[in-house]
Coordinates of N, CA and C in Angstrom, one line a residue:
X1 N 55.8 107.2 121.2 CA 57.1 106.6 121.2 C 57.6 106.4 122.6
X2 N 58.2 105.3 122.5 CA 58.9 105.0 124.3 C 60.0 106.0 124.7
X3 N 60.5 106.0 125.8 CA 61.5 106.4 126.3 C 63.0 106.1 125.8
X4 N 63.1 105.2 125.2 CA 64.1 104.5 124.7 C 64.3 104.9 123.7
X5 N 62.8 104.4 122.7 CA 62.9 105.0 121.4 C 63.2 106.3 120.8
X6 N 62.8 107.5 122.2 CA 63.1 108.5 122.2 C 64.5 109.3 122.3
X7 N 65.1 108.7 123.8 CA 66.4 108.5 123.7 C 67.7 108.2 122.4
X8 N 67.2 107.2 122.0 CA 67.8 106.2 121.2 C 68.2 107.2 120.0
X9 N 67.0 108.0 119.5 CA 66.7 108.7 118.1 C 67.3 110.2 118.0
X10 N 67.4 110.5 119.6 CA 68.4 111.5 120.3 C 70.4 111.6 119.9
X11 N 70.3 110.5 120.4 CA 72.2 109.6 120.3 C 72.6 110.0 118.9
X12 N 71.3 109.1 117.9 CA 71.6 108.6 116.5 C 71.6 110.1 115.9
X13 N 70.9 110.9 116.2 CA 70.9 112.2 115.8 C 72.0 113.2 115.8
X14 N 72.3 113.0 117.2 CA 73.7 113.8 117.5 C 74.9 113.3 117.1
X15 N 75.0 111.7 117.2 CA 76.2 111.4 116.5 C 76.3 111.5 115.6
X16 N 75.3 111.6 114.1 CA 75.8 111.7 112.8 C 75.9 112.8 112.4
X17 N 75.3 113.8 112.5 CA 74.7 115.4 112.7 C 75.8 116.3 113.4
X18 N 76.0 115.8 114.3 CA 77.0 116.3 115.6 C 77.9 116.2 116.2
X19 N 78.1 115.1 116.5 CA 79.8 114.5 116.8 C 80.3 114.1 115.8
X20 N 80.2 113.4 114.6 CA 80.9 113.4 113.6 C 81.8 114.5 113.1
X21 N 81.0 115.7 112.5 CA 82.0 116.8 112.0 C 82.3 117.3 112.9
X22 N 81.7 117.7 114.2 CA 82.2 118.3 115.8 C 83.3 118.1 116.0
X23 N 83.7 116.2 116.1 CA 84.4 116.0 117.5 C 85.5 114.5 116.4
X24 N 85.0 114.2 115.8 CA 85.7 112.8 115.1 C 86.2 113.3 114.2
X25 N 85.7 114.6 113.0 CA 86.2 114.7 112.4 C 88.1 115.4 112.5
X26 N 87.8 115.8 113.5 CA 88.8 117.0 114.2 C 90.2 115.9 114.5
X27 N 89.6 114.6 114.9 CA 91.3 113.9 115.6 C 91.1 112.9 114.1
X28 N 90.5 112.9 113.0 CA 90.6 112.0 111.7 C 90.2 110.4 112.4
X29 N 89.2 110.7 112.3 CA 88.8 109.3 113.3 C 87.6 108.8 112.0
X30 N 87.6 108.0 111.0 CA 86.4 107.7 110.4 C 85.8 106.0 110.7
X31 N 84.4 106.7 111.1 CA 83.8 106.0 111.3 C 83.6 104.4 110.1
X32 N 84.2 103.2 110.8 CA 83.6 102.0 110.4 C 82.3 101.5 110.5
X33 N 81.8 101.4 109.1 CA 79.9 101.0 108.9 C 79.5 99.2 109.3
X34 N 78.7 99.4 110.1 CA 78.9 97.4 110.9 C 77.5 96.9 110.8
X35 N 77.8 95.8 110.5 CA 76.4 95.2 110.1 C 75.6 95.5 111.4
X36 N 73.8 96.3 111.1 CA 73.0 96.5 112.3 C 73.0 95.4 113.4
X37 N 73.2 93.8 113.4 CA 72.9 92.8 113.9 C 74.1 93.1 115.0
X38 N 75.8 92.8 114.4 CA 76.7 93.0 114.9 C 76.8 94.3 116.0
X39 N 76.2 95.5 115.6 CA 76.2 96.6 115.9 C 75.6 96.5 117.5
X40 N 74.4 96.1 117.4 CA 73.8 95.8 118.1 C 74.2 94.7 119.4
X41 N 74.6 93.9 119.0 CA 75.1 93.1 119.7 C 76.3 93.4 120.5
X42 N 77.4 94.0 119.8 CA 78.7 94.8 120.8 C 78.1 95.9 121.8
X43 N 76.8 96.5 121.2 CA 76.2 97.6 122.1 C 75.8 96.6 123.4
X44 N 75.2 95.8 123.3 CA 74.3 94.8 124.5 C 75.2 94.4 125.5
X45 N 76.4 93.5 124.9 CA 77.5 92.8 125.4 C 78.7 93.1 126.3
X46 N 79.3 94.2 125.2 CA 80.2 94.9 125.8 C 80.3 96.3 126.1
X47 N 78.7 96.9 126.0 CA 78.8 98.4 125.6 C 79.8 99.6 124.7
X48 N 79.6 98.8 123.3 CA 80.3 99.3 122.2 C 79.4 100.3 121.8
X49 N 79.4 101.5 120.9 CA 78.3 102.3 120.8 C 79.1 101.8 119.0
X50 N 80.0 102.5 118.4 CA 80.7 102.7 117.3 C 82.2 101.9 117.5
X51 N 82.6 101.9 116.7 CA 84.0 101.5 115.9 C 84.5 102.4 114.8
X52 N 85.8 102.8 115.2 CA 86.2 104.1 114.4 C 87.9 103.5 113.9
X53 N 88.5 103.7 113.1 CA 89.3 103.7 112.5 C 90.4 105.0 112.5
X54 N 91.7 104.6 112.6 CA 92.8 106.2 112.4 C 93.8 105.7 111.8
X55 N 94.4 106.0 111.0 CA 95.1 105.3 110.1 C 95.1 103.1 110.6
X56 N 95.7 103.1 110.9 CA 95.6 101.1 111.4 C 95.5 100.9 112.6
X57 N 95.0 102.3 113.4 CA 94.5 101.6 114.5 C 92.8 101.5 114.2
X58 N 92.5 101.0 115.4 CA 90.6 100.3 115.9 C 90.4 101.6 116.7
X59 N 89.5 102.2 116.9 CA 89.2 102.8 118.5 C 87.2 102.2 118.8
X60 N 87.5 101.6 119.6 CA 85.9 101.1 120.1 C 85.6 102.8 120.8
X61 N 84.3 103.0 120.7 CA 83.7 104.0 121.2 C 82.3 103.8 122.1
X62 N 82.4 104.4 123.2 CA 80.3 104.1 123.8 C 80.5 105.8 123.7
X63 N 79.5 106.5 123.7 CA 79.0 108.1 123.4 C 78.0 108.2 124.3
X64 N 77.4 109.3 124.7 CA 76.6 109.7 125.9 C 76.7 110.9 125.4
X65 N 75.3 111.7 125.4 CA 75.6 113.3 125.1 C 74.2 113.4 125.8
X66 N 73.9 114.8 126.5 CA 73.5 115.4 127.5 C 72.9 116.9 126.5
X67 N 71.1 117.4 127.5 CA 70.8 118.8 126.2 C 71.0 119.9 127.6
X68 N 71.4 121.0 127.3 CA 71.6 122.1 127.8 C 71.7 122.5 129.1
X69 N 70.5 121.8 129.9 CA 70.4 122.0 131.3 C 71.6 121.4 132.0
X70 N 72.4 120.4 131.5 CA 73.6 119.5 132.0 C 74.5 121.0 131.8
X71 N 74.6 122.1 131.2 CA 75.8 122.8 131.1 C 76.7 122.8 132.3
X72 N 76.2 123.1 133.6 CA 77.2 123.4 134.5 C 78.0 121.9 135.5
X73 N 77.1 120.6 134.7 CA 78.3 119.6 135.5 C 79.3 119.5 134.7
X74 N 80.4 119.1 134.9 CA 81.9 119.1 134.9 C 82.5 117.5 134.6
X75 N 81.7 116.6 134.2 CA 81.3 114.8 134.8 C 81.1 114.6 133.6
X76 N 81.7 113.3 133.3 CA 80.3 112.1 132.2 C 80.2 111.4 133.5
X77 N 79.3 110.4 133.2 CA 78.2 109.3 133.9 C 79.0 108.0 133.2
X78 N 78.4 106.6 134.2 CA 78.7 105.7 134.4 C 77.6 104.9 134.8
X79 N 76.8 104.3 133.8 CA 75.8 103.4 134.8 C 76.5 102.4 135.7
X80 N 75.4 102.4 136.6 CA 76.2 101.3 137.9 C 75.4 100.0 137.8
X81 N 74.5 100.4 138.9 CA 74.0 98.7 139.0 C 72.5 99.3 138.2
X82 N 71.3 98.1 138.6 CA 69.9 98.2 138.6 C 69.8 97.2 139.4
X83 N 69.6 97.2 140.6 CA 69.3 95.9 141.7 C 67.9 96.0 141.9
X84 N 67.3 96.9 141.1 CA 65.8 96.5 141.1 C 65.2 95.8 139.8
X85 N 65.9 95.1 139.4 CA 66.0 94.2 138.0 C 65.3 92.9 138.4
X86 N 64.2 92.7 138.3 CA 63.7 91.1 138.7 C 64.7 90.1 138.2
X87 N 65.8 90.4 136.9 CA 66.6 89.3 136.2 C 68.1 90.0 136.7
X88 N 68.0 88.6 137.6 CA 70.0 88.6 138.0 C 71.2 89.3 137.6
X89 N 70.4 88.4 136.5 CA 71.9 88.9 135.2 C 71.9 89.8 134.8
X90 N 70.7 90.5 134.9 CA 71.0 92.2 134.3 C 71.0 93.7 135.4
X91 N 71.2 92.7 136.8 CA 71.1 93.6 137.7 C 72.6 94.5 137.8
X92 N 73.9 94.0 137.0 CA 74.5 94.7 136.6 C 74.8 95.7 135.7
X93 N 75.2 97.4 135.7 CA 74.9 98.2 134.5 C 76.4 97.7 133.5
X94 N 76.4 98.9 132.9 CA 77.8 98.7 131.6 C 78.9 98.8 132.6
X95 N 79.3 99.4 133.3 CA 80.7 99.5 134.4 C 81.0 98.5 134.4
X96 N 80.5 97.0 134.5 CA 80.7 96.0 134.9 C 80.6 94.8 133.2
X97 N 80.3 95.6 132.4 CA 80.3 95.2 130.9 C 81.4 95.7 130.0
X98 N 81.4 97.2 130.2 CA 81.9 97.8 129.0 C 83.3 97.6 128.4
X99 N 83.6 97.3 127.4 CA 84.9 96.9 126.8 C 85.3 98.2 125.9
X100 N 84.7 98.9 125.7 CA 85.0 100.1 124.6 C 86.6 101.2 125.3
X101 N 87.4 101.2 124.6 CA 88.1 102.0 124.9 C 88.7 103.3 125.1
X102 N 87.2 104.2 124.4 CA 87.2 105.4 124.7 C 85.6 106.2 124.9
X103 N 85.2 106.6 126.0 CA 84.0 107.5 126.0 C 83.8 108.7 125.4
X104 N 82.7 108.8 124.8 CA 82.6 110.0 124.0 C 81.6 111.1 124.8
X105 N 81.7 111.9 125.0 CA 80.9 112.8 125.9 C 80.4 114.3 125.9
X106 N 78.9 114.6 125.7 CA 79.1 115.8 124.6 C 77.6 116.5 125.5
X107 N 77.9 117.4 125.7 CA 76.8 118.7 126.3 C 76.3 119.8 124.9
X108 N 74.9 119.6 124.7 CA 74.1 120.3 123.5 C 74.2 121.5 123.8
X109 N 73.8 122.8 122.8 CA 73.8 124.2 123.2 C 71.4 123.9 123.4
X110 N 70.7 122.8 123.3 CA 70.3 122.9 123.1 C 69.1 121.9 124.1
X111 N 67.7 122.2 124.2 CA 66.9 121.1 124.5 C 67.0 120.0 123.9
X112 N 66.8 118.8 124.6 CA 66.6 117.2 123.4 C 65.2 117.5 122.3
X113 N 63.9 118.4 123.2 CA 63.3 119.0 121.7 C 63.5 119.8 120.7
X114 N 64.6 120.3 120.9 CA 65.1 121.6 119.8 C 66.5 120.7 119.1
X115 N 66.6 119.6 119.4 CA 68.0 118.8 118.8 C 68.3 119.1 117.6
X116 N 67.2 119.0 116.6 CA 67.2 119.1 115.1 C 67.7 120.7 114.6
X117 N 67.9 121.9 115.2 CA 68.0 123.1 115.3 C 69.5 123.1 115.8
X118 N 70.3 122.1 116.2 CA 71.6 122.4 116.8 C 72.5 122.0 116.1
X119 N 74.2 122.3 116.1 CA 74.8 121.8 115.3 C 75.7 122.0 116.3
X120 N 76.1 122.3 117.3 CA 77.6 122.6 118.0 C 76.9 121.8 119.1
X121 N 78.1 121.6 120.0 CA 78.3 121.3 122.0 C 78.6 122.6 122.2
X122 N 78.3 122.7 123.6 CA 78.5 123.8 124.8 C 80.1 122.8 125.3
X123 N 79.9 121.6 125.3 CA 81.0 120.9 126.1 C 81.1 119.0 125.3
X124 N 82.4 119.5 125.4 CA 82.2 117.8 125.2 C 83.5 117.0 125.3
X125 N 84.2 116.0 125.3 CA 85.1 115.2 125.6 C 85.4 113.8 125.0
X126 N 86.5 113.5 124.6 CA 86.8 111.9 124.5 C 87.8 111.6 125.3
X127 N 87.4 110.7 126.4 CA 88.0 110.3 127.4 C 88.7 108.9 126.8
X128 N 90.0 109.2 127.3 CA 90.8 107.4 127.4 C 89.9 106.5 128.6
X129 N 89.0 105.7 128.0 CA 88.3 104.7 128.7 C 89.5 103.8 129.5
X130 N 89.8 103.2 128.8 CA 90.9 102.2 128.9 C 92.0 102.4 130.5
X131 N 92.5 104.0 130.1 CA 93.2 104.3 131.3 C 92.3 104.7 132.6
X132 N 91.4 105.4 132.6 CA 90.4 105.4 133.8 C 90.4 103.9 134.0
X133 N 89.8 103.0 133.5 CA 89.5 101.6 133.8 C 90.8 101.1 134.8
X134 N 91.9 101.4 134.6 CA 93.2 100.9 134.8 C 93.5 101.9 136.4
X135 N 93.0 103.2 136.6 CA 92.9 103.5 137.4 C 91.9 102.8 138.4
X136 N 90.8 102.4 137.9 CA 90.0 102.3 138.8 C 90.5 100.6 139.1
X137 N 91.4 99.7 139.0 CA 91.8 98.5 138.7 C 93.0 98.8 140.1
X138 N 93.3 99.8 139.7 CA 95.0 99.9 140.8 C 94.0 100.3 142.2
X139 N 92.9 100.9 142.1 CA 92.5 101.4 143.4 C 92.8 103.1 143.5
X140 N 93.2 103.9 142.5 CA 93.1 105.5 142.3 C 92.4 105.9 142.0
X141 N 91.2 105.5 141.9 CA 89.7 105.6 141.5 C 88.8 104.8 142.2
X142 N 87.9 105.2 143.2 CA 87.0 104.3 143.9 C 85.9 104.7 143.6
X143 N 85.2 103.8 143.6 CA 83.6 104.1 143.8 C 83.0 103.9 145.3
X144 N 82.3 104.9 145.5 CA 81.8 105.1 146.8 C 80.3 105.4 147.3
X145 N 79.8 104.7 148.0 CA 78.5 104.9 148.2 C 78.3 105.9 149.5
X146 N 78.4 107.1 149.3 CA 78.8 107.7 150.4 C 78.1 109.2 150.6
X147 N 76.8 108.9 149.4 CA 76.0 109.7 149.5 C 76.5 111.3 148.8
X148 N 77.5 111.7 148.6 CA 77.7 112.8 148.5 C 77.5 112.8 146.7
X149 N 77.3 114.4 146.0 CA 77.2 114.6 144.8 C 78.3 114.6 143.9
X150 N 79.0 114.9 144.1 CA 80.2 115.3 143.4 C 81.3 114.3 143.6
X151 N 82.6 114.2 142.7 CA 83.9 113.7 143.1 C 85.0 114.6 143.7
X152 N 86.0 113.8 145.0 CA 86.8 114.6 145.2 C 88.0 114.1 145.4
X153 N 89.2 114.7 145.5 CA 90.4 114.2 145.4 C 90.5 114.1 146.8
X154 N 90.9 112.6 146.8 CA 91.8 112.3 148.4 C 93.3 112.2 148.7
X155 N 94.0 113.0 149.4 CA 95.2 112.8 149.7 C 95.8 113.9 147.9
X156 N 95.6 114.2 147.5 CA 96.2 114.6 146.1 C 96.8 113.4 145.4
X157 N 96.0 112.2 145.6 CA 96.3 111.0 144.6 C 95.5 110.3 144.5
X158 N 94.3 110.4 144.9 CA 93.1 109.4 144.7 C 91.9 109.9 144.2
X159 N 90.7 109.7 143.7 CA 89.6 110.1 143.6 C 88.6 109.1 143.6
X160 N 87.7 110.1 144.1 CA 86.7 109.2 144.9 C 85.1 109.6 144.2
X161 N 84.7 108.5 143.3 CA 83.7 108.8 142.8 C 82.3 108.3 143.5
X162 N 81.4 108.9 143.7 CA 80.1 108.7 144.6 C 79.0 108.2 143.8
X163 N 78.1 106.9 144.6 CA 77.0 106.3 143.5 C 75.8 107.6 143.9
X164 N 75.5 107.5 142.5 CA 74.1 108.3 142.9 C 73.2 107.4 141.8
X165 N 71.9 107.4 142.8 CA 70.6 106.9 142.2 C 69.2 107.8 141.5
X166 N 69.1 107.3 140.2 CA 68.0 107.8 139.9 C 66.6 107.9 140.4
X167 N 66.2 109.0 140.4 CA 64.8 109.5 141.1 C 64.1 108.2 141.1
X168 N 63.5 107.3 140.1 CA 62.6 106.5 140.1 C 63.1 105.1 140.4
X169 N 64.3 104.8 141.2 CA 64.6 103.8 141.5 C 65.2 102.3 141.1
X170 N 65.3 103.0 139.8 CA 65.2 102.0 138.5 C 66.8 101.4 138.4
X171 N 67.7 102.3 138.3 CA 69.2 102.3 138.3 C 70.3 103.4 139.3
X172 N 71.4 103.0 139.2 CA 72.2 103.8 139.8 C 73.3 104.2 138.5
X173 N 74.3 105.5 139.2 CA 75.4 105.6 138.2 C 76.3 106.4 138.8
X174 N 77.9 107.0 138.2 CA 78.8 107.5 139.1 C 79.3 108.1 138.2
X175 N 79.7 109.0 138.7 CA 80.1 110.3 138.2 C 81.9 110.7 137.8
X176 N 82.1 110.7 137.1 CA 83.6 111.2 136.9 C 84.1 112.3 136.3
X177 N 84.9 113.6 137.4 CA 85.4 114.6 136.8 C 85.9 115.0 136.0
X178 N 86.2 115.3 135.1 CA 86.8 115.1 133.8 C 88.3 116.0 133.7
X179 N 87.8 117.5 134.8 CA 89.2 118.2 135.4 C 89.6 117.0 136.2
X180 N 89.4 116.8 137.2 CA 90.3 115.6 138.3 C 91.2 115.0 137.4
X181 N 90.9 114.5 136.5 CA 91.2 113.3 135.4 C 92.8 113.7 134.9
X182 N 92.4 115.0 134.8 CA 93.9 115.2 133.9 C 94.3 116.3 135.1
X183 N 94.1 116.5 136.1 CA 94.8 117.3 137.2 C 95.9 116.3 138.2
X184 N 95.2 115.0 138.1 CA 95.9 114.0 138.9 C 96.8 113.1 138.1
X185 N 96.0 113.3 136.8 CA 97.4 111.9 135.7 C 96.9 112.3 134.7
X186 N 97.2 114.2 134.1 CA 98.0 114.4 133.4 C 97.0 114.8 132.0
X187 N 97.5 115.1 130.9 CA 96.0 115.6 129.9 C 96.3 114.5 128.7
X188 N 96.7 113.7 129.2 CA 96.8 111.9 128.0 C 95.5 111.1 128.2
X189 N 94.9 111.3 129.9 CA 93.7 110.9 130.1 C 92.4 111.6 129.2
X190 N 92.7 112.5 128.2 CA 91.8 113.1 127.4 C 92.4 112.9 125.7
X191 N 91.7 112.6 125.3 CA 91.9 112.9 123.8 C 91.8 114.2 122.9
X192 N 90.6 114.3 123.3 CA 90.4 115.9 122.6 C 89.0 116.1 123.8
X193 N 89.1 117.6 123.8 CA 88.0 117.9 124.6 C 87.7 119.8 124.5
X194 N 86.5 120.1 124.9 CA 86.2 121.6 124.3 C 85.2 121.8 125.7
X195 N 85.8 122.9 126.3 CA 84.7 123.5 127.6 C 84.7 123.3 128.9
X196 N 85.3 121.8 129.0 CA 85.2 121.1 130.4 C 86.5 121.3 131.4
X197 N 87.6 122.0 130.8 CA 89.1 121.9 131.2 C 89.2 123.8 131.5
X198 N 90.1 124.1 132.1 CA 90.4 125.6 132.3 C 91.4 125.4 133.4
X199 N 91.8 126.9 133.5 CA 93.4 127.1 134.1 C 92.9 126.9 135.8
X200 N 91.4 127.6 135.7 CA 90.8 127.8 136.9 C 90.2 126.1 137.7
X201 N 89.8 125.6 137.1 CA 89.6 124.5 137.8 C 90.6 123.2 138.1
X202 N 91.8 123.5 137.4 CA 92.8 122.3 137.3 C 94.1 123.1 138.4
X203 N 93.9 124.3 138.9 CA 94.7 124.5 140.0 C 94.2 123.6 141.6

């Protein structure tokens, strides 16, 4: 099986298995069933993962979940570019696609080979996409190629997120704190979230 396929079968696993009663069920969020073609197509386009429903509103969703060894970053991810893309048009990642209005973000108690044996997160989060985006639009959020690992706050009103590139050269991506997030503008920038927040790192 490919990398993808593998990946792919990972996501579909955890989201129905795992985020669902975990993390959707909890804010009454039910998932909308979309034709595979359509489904697919908002995934490509605009990096939609799901479409969820709450009473009459929409919420577009992209999800990302991460197995065990991720426990102690504090971040979801952001692909950035692929400028090693022979095709132009795809040398941009989703940052520069994604339409979805909230990230879903979830740390396993478990390996991606033991997935089928897990039922909880160690950590996980639904971030207001929308408003980060709006941040990063005003300029209170930068991206920075500036080599360093982590994000940090500048001046106590800005943050500054750093590209980092994957080992094999293939893509880049950026990293965003998820304390910063609601330390700088407040805990509206989060929906619900379990693990990644405390008294200690938001001083």
């Amino acid at each position: 099986m490919s990398s993808y396929k593998k990946d792919r079968a990972f996501t579909d696993y955890v989201h129905k298995y795992i985020a669902l009663p975990n993390i959707y069920e909890h804010i009454d969020w039910q998932e909308v069933v979309l034709k595979k073609s359509y489904s697919e197509f908002i995934d490509m386009t605009v990096g939609i993962d799901y479409i969820f429903r709450n009473g009459d509103a929409i919420k577009s969703v992209q999800e990302r979940f991460r197995e065990e060894k991720y426990k102690a970053f504090n971040d979801f991810t952001i692909r950035y570019r692929r400028d090693e893309n022979k095709h132009d048009d795809r040398k941009e990642s989703e940052y520069f696609k994604m339409k979805a209005h909230y990230f879903t973000y979830g740390i396993l108690n478990c390996s991606k080979k033991e997935v089928n044996k897990s039922s909880e997160f160690l950590k996980y989060a639904v971030i207001d996409l929308k408003k980060v985006y709006e941040k990063i639009d005003s300029g209170a959020i930068f991206i920075s190629d500036n080599g360093k690992n982590k994000c940090r706050i500048i001046n106590d009103s800005r943050l500054e997120c750093p590209v980092k590139y994957n080992s094999d050269g293939s893509s880049s991506f950026f990293p965003i704190d998820i304390s910063f997030l609601v330390k700088l503008w407040g805990s509206d920038m989060v929906v619900i979230q379990h693990g990644f927040l405390s008294e200690i790192n938001l001083k």
